Coordinates of C-alpha atoms in Angstrom, one line a residue:
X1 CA -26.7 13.8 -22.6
X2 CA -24.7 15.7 -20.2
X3 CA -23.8 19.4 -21.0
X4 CA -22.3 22.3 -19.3
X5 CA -19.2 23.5 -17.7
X6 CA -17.7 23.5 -13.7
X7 CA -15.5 26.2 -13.9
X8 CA -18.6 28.5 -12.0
X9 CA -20.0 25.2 -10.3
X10 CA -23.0 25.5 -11.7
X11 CA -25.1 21.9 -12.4
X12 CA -24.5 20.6 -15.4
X13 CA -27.7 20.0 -17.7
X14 CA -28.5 16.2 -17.8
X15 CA -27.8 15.2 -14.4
X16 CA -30.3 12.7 -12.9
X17 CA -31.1 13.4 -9.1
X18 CA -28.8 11.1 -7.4
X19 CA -26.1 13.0 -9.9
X20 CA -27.2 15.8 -8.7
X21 CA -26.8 15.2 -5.4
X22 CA -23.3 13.3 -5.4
X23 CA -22.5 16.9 -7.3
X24 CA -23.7 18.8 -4.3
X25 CA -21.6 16.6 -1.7
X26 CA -18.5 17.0 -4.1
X27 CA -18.5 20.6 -3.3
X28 CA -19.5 20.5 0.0
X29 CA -16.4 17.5 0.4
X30 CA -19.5 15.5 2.7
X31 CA -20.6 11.8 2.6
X32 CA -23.3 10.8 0.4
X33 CA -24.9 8.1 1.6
X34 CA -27.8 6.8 -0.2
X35 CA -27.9 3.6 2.2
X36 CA -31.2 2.4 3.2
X37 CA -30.8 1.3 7.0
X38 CA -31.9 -2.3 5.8
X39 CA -28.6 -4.3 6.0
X40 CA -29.5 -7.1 3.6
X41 CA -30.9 -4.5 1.0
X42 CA -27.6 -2.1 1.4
X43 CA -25.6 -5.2 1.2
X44 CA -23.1 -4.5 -2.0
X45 CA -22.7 -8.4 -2.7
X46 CA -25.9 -9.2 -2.1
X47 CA -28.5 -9.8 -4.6
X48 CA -30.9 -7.3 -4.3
X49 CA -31.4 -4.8 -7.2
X50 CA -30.8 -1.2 -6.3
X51 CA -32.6 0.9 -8.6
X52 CA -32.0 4.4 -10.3
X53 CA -32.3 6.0 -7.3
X54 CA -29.0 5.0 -6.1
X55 CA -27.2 4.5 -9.7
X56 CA -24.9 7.6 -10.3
X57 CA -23.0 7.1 -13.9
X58 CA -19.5 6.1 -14.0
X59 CA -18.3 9.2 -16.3
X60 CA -20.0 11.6 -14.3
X61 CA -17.4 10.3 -11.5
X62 CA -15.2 10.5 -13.6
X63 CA -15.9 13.9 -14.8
X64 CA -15.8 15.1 -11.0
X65 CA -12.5 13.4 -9.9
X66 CA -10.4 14.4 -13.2
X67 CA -12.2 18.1 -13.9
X68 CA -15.1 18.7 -11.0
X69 CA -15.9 21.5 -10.0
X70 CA -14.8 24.1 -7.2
X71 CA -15.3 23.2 -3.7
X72 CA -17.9 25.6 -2.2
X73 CA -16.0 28.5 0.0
X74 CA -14.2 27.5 3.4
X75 CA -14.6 23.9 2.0
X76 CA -12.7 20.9 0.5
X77 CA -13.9 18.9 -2.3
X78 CA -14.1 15.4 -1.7
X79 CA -16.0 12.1 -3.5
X80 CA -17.5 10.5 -0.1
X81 CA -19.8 8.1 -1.4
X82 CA -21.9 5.1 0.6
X83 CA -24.1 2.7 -1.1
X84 CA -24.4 3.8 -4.2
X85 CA -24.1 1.9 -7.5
X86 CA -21.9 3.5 -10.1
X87 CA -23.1 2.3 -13.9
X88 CA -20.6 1.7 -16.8
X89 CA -17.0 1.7 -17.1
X90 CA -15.2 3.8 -14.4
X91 CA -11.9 4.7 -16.8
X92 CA -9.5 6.7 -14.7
X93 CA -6.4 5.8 -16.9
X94 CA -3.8 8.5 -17.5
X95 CA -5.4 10.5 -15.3
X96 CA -4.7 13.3 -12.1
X97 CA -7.0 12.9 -9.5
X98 CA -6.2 15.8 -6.9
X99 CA -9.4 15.2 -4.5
X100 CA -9.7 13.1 -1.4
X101 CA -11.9 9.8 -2.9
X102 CA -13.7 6.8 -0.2
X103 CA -16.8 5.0 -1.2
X104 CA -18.1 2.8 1.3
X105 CA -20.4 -0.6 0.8
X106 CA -20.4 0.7 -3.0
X107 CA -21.7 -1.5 -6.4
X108 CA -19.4 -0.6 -9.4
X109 CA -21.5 -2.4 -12.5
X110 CA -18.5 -2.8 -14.6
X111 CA -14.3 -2.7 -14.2
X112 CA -12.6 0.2 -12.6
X113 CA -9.4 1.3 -15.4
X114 CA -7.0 3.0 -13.5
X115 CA -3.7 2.6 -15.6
X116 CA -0.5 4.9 -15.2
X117 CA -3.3 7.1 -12.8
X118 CA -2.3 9.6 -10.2
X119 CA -3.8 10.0 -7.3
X120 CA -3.4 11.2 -3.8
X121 CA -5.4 8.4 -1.5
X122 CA -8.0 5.8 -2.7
X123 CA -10.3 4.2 -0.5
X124 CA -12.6 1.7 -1.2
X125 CA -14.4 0.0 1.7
X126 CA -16.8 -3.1 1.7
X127 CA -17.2 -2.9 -2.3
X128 CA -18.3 -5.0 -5.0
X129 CA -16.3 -4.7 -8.0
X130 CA -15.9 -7.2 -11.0
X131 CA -11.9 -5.8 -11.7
X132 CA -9.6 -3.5 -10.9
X133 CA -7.0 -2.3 -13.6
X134 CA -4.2 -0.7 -12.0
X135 CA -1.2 -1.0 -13.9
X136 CA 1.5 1.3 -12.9
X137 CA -1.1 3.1 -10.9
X138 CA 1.1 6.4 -8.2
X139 CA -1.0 6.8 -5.1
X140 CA 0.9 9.5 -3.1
X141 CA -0.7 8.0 0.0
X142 CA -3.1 4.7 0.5
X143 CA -5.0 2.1 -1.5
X144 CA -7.8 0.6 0.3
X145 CA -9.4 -2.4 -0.7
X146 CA -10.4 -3.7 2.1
X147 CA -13.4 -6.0 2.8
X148 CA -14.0 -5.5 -1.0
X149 CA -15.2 -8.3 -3.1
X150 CA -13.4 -9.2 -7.1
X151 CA -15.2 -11.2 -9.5
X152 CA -12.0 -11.0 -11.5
X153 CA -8.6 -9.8 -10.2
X154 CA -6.8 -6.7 -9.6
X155 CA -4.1 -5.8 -11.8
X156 CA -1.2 -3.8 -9.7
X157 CA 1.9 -4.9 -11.7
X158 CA 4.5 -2.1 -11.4
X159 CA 2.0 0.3 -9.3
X160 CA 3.6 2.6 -7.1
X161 CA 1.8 2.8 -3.6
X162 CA 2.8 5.5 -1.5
X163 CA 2.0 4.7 2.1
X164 CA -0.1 1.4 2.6
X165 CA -1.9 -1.2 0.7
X166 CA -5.3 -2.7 2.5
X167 CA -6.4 -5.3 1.4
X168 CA -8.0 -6.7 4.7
X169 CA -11.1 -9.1 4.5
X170 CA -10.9 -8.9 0.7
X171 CA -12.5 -11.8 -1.4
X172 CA -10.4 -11.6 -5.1
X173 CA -11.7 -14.1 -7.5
X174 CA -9.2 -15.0 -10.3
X175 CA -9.1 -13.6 -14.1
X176 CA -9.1 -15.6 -17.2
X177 CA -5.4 -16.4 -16.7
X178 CA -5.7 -17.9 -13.3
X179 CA -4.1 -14.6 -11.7
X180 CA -6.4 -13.4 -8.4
X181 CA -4.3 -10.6 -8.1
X182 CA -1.3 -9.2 -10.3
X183 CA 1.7 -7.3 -8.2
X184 CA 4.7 -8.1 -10.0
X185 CA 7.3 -5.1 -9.6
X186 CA 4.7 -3.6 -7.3
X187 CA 6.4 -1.2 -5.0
X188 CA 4.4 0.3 -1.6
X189 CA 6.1 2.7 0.9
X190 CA 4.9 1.0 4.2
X191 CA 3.2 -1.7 5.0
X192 CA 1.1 -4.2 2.6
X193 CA -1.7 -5.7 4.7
X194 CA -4.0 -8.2 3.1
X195 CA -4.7 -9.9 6.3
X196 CA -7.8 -12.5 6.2
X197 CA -8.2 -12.1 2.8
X198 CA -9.5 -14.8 0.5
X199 CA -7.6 -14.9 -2.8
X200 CA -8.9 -17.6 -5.6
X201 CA -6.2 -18.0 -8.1
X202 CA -2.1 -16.9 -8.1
X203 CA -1.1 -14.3 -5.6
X204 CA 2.0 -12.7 -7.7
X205 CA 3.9 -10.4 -6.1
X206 CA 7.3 -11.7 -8.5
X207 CA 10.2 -8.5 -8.0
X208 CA 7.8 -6.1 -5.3
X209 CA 9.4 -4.2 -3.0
X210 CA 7.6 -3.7 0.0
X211 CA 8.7 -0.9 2.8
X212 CA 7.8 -1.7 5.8
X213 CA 6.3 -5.6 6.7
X214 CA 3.8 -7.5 4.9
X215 CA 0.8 -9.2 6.6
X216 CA -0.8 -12.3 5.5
X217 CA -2.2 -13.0 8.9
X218 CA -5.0 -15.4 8.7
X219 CA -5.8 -15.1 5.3
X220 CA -6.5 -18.4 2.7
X221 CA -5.1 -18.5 -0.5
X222 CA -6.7 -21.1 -3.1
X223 CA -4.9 -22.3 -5.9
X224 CA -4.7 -26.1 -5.9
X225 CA -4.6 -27.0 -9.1
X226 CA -2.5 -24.2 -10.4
X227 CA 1.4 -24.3 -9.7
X228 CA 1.4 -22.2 -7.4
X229 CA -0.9 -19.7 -4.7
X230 CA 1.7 -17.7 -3.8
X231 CA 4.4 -16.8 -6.4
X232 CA 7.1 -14.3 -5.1
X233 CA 10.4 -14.8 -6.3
X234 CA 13.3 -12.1 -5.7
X235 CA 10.5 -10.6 -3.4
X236 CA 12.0 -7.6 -0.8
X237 CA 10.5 -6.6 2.7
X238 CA 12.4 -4.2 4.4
X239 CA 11.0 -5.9 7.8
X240 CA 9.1 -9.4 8.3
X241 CA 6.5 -11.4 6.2
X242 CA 3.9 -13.0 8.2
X243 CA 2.1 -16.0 7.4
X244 CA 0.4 -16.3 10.5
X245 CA -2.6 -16.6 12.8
X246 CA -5.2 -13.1 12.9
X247 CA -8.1 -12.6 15.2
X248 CA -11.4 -13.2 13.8
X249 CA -13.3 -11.2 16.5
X250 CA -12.3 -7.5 15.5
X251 CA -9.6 -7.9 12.7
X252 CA -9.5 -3.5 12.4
X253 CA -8.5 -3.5 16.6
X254 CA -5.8 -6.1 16.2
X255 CA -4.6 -5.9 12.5
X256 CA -1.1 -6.2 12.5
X257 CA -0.5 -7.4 15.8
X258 CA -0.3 -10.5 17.6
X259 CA -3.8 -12.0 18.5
X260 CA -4.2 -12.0 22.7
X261 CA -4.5 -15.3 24.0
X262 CA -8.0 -16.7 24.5
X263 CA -9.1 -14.4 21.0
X264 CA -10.5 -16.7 18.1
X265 CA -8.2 -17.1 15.9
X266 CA -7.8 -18.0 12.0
X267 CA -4.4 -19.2 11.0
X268 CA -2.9 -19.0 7.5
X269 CA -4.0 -21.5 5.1
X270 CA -2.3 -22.1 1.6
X271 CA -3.9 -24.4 -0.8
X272 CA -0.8 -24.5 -3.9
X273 CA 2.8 -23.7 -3.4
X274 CA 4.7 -20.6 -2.2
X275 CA 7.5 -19.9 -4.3
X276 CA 9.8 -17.1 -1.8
X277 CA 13.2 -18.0 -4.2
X278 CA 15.5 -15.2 -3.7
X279 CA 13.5 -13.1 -1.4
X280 CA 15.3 -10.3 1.0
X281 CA 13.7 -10.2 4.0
X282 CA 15.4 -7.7 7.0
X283 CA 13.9 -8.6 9.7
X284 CA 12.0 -12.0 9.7
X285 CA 9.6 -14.8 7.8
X286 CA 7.3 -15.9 10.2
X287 CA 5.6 -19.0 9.5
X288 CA 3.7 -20.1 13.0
X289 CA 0.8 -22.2 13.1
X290 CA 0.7 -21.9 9.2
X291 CA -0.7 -24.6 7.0
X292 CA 0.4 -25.9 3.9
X293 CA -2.1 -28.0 1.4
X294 CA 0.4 -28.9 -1.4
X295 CA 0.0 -31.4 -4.7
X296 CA 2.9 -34.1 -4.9
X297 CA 4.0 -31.3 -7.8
X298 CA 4.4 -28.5 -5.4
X299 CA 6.7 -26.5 -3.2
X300 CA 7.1 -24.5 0.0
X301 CA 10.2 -22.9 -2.2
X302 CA 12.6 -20.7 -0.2
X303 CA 15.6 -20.9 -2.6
X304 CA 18.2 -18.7 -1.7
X305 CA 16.0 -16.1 0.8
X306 CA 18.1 -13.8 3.0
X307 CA 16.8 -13.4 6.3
X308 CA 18.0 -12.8 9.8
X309 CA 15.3 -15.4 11.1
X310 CA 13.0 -18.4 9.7
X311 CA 10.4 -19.1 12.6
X312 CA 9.7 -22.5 10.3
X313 CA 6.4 -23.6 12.9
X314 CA 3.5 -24.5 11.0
X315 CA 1.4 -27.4 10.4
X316 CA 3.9 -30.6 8.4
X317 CA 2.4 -30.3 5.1
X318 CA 1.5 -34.1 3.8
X319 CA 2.9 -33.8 0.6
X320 CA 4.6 -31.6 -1.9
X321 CA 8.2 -30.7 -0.5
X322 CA 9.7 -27.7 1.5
X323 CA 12.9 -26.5 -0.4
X324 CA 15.4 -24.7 0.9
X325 CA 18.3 -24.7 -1.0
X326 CA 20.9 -22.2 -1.2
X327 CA 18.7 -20.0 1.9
X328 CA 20.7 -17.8 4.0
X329 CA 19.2 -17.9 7.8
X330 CA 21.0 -16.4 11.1
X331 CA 18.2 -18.0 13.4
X332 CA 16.3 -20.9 12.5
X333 CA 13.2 -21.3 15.2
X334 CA 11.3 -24.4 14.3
X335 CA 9.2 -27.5 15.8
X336 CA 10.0 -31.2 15.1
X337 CA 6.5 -31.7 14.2
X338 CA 6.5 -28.8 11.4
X339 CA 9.0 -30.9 9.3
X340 CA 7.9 -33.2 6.0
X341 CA 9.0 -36.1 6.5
X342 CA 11.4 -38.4 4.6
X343 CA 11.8 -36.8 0.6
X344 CA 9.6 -34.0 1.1
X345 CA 12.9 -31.7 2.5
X346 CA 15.8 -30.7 0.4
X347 CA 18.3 -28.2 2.0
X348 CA 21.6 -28.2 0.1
X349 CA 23.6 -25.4 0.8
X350 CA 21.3 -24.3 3.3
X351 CA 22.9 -22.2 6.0
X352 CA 22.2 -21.0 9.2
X353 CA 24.2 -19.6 12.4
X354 CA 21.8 -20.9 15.5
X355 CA 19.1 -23.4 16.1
X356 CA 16.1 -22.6 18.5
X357 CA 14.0 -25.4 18.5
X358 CA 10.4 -24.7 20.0
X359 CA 9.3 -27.6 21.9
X360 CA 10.7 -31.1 22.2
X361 CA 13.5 -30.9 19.7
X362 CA 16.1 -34.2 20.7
X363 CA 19.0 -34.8 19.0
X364 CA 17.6 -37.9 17.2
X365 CA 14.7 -35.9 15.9
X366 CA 17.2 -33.3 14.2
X367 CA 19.3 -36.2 12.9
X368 CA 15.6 -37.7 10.9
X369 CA 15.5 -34.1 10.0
X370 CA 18.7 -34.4 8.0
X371 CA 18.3 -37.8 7.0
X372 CA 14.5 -36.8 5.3
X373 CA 16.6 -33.7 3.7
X374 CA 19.3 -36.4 2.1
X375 CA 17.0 -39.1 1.1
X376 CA 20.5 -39.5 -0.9
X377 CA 24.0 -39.0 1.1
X378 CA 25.0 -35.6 1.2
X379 CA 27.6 -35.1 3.8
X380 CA 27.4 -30.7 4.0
X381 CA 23.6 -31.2 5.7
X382 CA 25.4 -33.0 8.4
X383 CA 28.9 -30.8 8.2
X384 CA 26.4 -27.5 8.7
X385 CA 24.5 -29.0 11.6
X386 CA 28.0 -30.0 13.4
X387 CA 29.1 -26.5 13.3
X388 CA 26.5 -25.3 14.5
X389 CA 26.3 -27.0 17.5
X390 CA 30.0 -26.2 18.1
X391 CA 29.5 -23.0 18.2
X392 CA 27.4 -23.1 20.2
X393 CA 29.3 -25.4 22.9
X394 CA 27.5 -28.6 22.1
X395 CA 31.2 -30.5 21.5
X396 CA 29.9 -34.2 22.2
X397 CA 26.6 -33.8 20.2
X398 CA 28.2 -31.9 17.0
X399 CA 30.6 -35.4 17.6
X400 CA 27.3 -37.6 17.5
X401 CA 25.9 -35.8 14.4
X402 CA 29.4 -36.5 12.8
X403 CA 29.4 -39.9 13.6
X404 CA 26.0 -40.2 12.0
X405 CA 27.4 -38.8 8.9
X406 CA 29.9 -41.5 8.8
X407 CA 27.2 -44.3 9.4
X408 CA 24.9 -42.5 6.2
X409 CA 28.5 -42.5 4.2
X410 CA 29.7 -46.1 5.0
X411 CA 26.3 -47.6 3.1
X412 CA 27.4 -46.0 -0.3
X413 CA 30.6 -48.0 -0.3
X414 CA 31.9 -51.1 -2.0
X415 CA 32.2 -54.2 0.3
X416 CA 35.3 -53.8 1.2
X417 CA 35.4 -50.0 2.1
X418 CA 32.4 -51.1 4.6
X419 CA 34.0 -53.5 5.9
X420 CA 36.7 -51.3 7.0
X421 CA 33.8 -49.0 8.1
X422 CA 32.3 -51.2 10.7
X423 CA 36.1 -52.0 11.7
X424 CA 36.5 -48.2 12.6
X425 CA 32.9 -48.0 14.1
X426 CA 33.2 -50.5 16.4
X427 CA 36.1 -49.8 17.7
X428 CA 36.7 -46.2 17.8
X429 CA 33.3 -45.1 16.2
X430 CA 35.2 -43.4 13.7
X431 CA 37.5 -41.5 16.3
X432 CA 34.7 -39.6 17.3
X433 CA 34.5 -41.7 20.5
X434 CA 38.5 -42.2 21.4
X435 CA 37.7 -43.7 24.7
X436 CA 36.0 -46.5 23.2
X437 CA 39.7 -47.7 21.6
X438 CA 41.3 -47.2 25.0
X439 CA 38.4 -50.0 26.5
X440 CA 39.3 -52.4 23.3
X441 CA 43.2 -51.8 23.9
X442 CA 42.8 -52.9 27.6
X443 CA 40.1 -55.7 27.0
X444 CA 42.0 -57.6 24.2
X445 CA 45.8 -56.8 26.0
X446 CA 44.3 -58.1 29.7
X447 CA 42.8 -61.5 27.4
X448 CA 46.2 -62.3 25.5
X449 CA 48.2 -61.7 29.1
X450 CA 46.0 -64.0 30.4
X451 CA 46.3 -66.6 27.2
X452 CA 49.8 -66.2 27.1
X453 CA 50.9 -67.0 30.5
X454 CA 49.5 -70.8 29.7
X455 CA 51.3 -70.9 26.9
X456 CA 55.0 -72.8 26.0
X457 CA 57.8 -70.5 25.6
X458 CA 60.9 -72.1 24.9
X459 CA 64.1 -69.1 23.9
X460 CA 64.9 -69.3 20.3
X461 CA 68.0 -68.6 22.2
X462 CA 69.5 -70.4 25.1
X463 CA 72.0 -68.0 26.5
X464 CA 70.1 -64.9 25.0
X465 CA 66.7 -64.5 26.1
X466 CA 64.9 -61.5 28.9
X467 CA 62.7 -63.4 31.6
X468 CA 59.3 -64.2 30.7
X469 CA 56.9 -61.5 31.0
X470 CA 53.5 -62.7 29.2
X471 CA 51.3 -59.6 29.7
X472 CA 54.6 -57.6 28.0
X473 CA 54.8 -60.2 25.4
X474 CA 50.8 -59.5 24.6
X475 CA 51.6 -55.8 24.7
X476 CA 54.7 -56.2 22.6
X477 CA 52.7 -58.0 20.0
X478 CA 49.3 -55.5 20.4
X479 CA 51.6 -51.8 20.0
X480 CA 52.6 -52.4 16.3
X481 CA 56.5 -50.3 15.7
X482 CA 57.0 -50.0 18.8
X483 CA 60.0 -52.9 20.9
X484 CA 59.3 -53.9 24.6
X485 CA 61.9 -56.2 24.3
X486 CA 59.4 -59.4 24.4
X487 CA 58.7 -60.3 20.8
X488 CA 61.3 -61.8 19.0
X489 CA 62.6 -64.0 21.7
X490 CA 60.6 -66.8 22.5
X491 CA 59.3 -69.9 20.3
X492 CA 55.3 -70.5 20.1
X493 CA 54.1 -73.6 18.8
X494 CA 50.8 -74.7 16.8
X495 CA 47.9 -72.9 18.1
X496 CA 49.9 -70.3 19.9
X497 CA 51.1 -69.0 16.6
X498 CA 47.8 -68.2 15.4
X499 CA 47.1 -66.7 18.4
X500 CA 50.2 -64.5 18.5
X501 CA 48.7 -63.5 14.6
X502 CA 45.7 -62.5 15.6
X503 CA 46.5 -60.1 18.2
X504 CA 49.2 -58.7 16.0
X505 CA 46.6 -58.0 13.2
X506 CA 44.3 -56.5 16.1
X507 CA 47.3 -54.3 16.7
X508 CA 47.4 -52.6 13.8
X509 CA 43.5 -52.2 13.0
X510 CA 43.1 -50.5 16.6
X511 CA 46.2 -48.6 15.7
X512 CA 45.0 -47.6 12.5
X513 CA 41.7 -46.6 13.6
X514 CA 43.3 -44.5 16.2
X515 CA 45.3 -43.2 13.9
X516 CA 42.3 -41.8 11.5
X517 CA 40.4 -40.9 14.5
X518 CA 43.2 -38.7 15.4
X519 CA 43.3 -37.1 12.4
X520 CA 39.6 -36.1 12.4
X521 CA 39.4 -35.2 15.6
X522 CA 42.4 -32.7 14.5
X523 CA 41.0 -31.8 11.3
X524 CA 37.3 -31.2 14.0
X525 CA 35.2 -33.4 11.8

């Protein structure tokens, strides 16, 4: 039984002595540190038992936090506590918490409730908790978490973070719903840093809005058998989301920066899909040297994102797919050898402005790009990739990509459209290569000149006839419409005829190839 009031400060009656001396600290706004100097003893996750002698109650925290009493003079209050164990139910919910609060390599027995609380900063370092309840929690500056350990989640939906979010190091286990950690409609001012964390069950993060970047770097998230590790739809980041490497050798120097080169590093690993649809993101996603462990049922979803720049450069995942329908990209920076391959891709209506391949990127390689996006013809995959290389000068490869286009069209038709595919591709590859109609022009014009001057010529008419000119009369029969004054005149016999047929016929598919080339090239692809 605890009685008494703090409006003097005086000690309440009740109070056991390590109360009484987290009271005194309070006042005095110092650390309390009731830490041993043995590291495996003070370690919170550890199983050693601390005794009473370190056990303060969780309501007499409370009681100091939400109605303590008044600092001593010239000082601040403060909660400053390090290695102590805090008994019961720590229920902050609905509450104003005014003072300063960081406990350090701390065991909480039971959950910590701190629902529709308001606080100023929380920080909890290197902690062992078994859940945090945070709905709609208003921090007017941070949330620490880092290096803390969850046995069952955190619960953040709608929370209101003022500054930052650390959750650095932290190991969240999931809850009875499969949820490691709940932040849907979970708004923080700056950044959200959760970099090296280990998170066991659904990361969801579905309509948070977060203010500055947010940090995955290095950090594994489990969810295999779930749908989905990562689930973040309609997600906004005023600046970049990383899902990259972080340096294992002192993660609180180089937190949010790139690791130095030579510096151990551990990349970012993702065991279940990521699900990004409809994300905003104003500056970047940066997915380099990130690894994707997917189920044949799940997805690397990026429907419809908006973001200035994709750097798409992780490990190929080996199954599941990569979608990317409907995404809006200005820069797309990727690596051949980052793409699934053949059925894992699917990109319809995907746009982007400029292609900056990292590493061996050939021209080939992007064309099995599109092909494993359009395991089925789609000709705007293709149409996209064209215009980008226009515009960007590439003229004669955006023609190559075109032509390949034609090719993946001409195996959908009927027999007879094919047919008159493979006339147009071999002769003027679909007008896409007009010089190659110019070769077949000469090549079959200099072989009937040739054929023709052995041939028998008699006039159809005696007294009205031009002189015989066989490499005019081939050209005369090759250029359909067009009179050189040749055909018309003379009498072939037998085999001749045929012959004459032929190049006629030849005439007018070259011609009509031409023709349709023109038009595309006019229409540019």
């Amino acid at each position: 039984m605890v009685d008494g009031t703090t409006s003097t400060g005086e000690l309440p009656d009740g109070l056991t002595s390590a109360e009484v001396g987290m009271w005194q600290a309070f006042r005095n706004g110092s650390v309390y540190d009731l830490r041993s100097g043995d590291a495996a003893v003070d370690d919170p996750h550890g199983g050693h038992p601390w005794g009473p002698e370190r056990s303060v109650r969780a309501r007499i925290v409370a009681w100091l936090l939400l109605d303590g009493p008044p600092a001593l003079p010239g000082r601040v209050s403060s909660l400053k506590l390090f290695g102590v164990q805090i008994v019961g139910v720590l229920d902050l919910a609905g509450g104003l918490v005014l003072p300063y609060v960081e406990l350090k390599g701390c065991r909480f027995e039971k959950e910590i409730l701190l629902p529709e609380a308001r606080l100023t900063t929380l920080r909890l370092l290197d902690c062992s908790i078994p859940r945090l309840e945070a709905a709609r929690l208003h921090t007017e500056g941070d949330l620490h978490l880092a290096r803390c350990r969850l046995q069952h989640g955190i619960r953040l939906t709608d929370a209101h973070i003022g500054t930052d979010l650390l959750l650095n190091q932290a190991v969240v286990y999931r809850d009875r719903r499969s949820r490691a950690i709940m932040g849907d409609g979970l708004s923080v001012g700056q950044d959200l840093q959760a970099e090296l964390m280990e998170s066991y069950g659904e990361l969801s993060l579905r309509g948070a809005q977060i203010g500055v970047s947010l940090s995955l770097r290095g950090s594994r998230l489990f969810h295999p058998h779930g749908r989905r590790a990562l689930n973040a739809p309609q997600l906004t980041v005023e600046r970049s989301l990383y899902l990259t490497p972080a340096s294992v050798a002192d993660p609180v120097l180089t937190s949010g920066a790139t690791p130095a080169r030579g510096t151990r590093v551990q990349r970012f690993e993702c065991h279940g899909g990521i699900r990004l649809d409809d994300g905003r993101f104003g500056d970047a996603i940066d997915m380099e040297q990130a690894r994707f462990v997917l189920e044949n049922d799940q997805e690397v979803s990026l429907r419809r994102v908006q973001t200035p720049e994709l750097r798409f450069l992780g490990e190929r995942p080996q199954r599941g797919r990569v979608v990317l329908s409907g995404a809006r990209i200005v820069t797309l920076v990727d690596k051949a050898a980052s793409w699934p391959r053949a059925g894992g891709l699917s990109m319809g209506g995907f746009s982007y402005e400029s292609l900056v391949p990292r590493g061996p990127f050939s021209l080939s390689l992007r064309l099995e790009w599109l092909a494993a996006a359009t395991p089925e013809y789609n000709p705007e995959p293709y149409e996209k990739l064209a215009a980008v290389l226009r515009s960007s000068g590439e003229d004669a490869e955006a023609r190559v990509v075109l032509l390949a286009k034609q090719r993946r069209r001409r195996a959908t038709l009927p027999l007879a459209a094919k047919l008159w595919g493979y006339a147009q591709d071999w002769t003027v590859a679909y007008g896409y290569r007009p010089g190659r109609a110019a070769l077949w022009m000469a090549v079959l014009w200099a072989a009937s000149a040739i054929a023709f001057s052995h041939a028998s010529h008699p006039p159809i008419k005696a007294e009205e006839h031009p002189d015989w000119n066989a490499p005019l009369f081939a050209l005369d029969l090759l250029i359909p419409v067009i009179n050189l004054g040749q055909d018309g005149y003379w009498k072939l016999h037998s085999g001749w005829q045929w012959a004459a047929a032929v190049v006629i016929c030849l005439g007018w598919i070259l011609a009509t190839t031409v023709a349709a080339g023109a038009t595309r090239l006019l229409r540019r692809g």
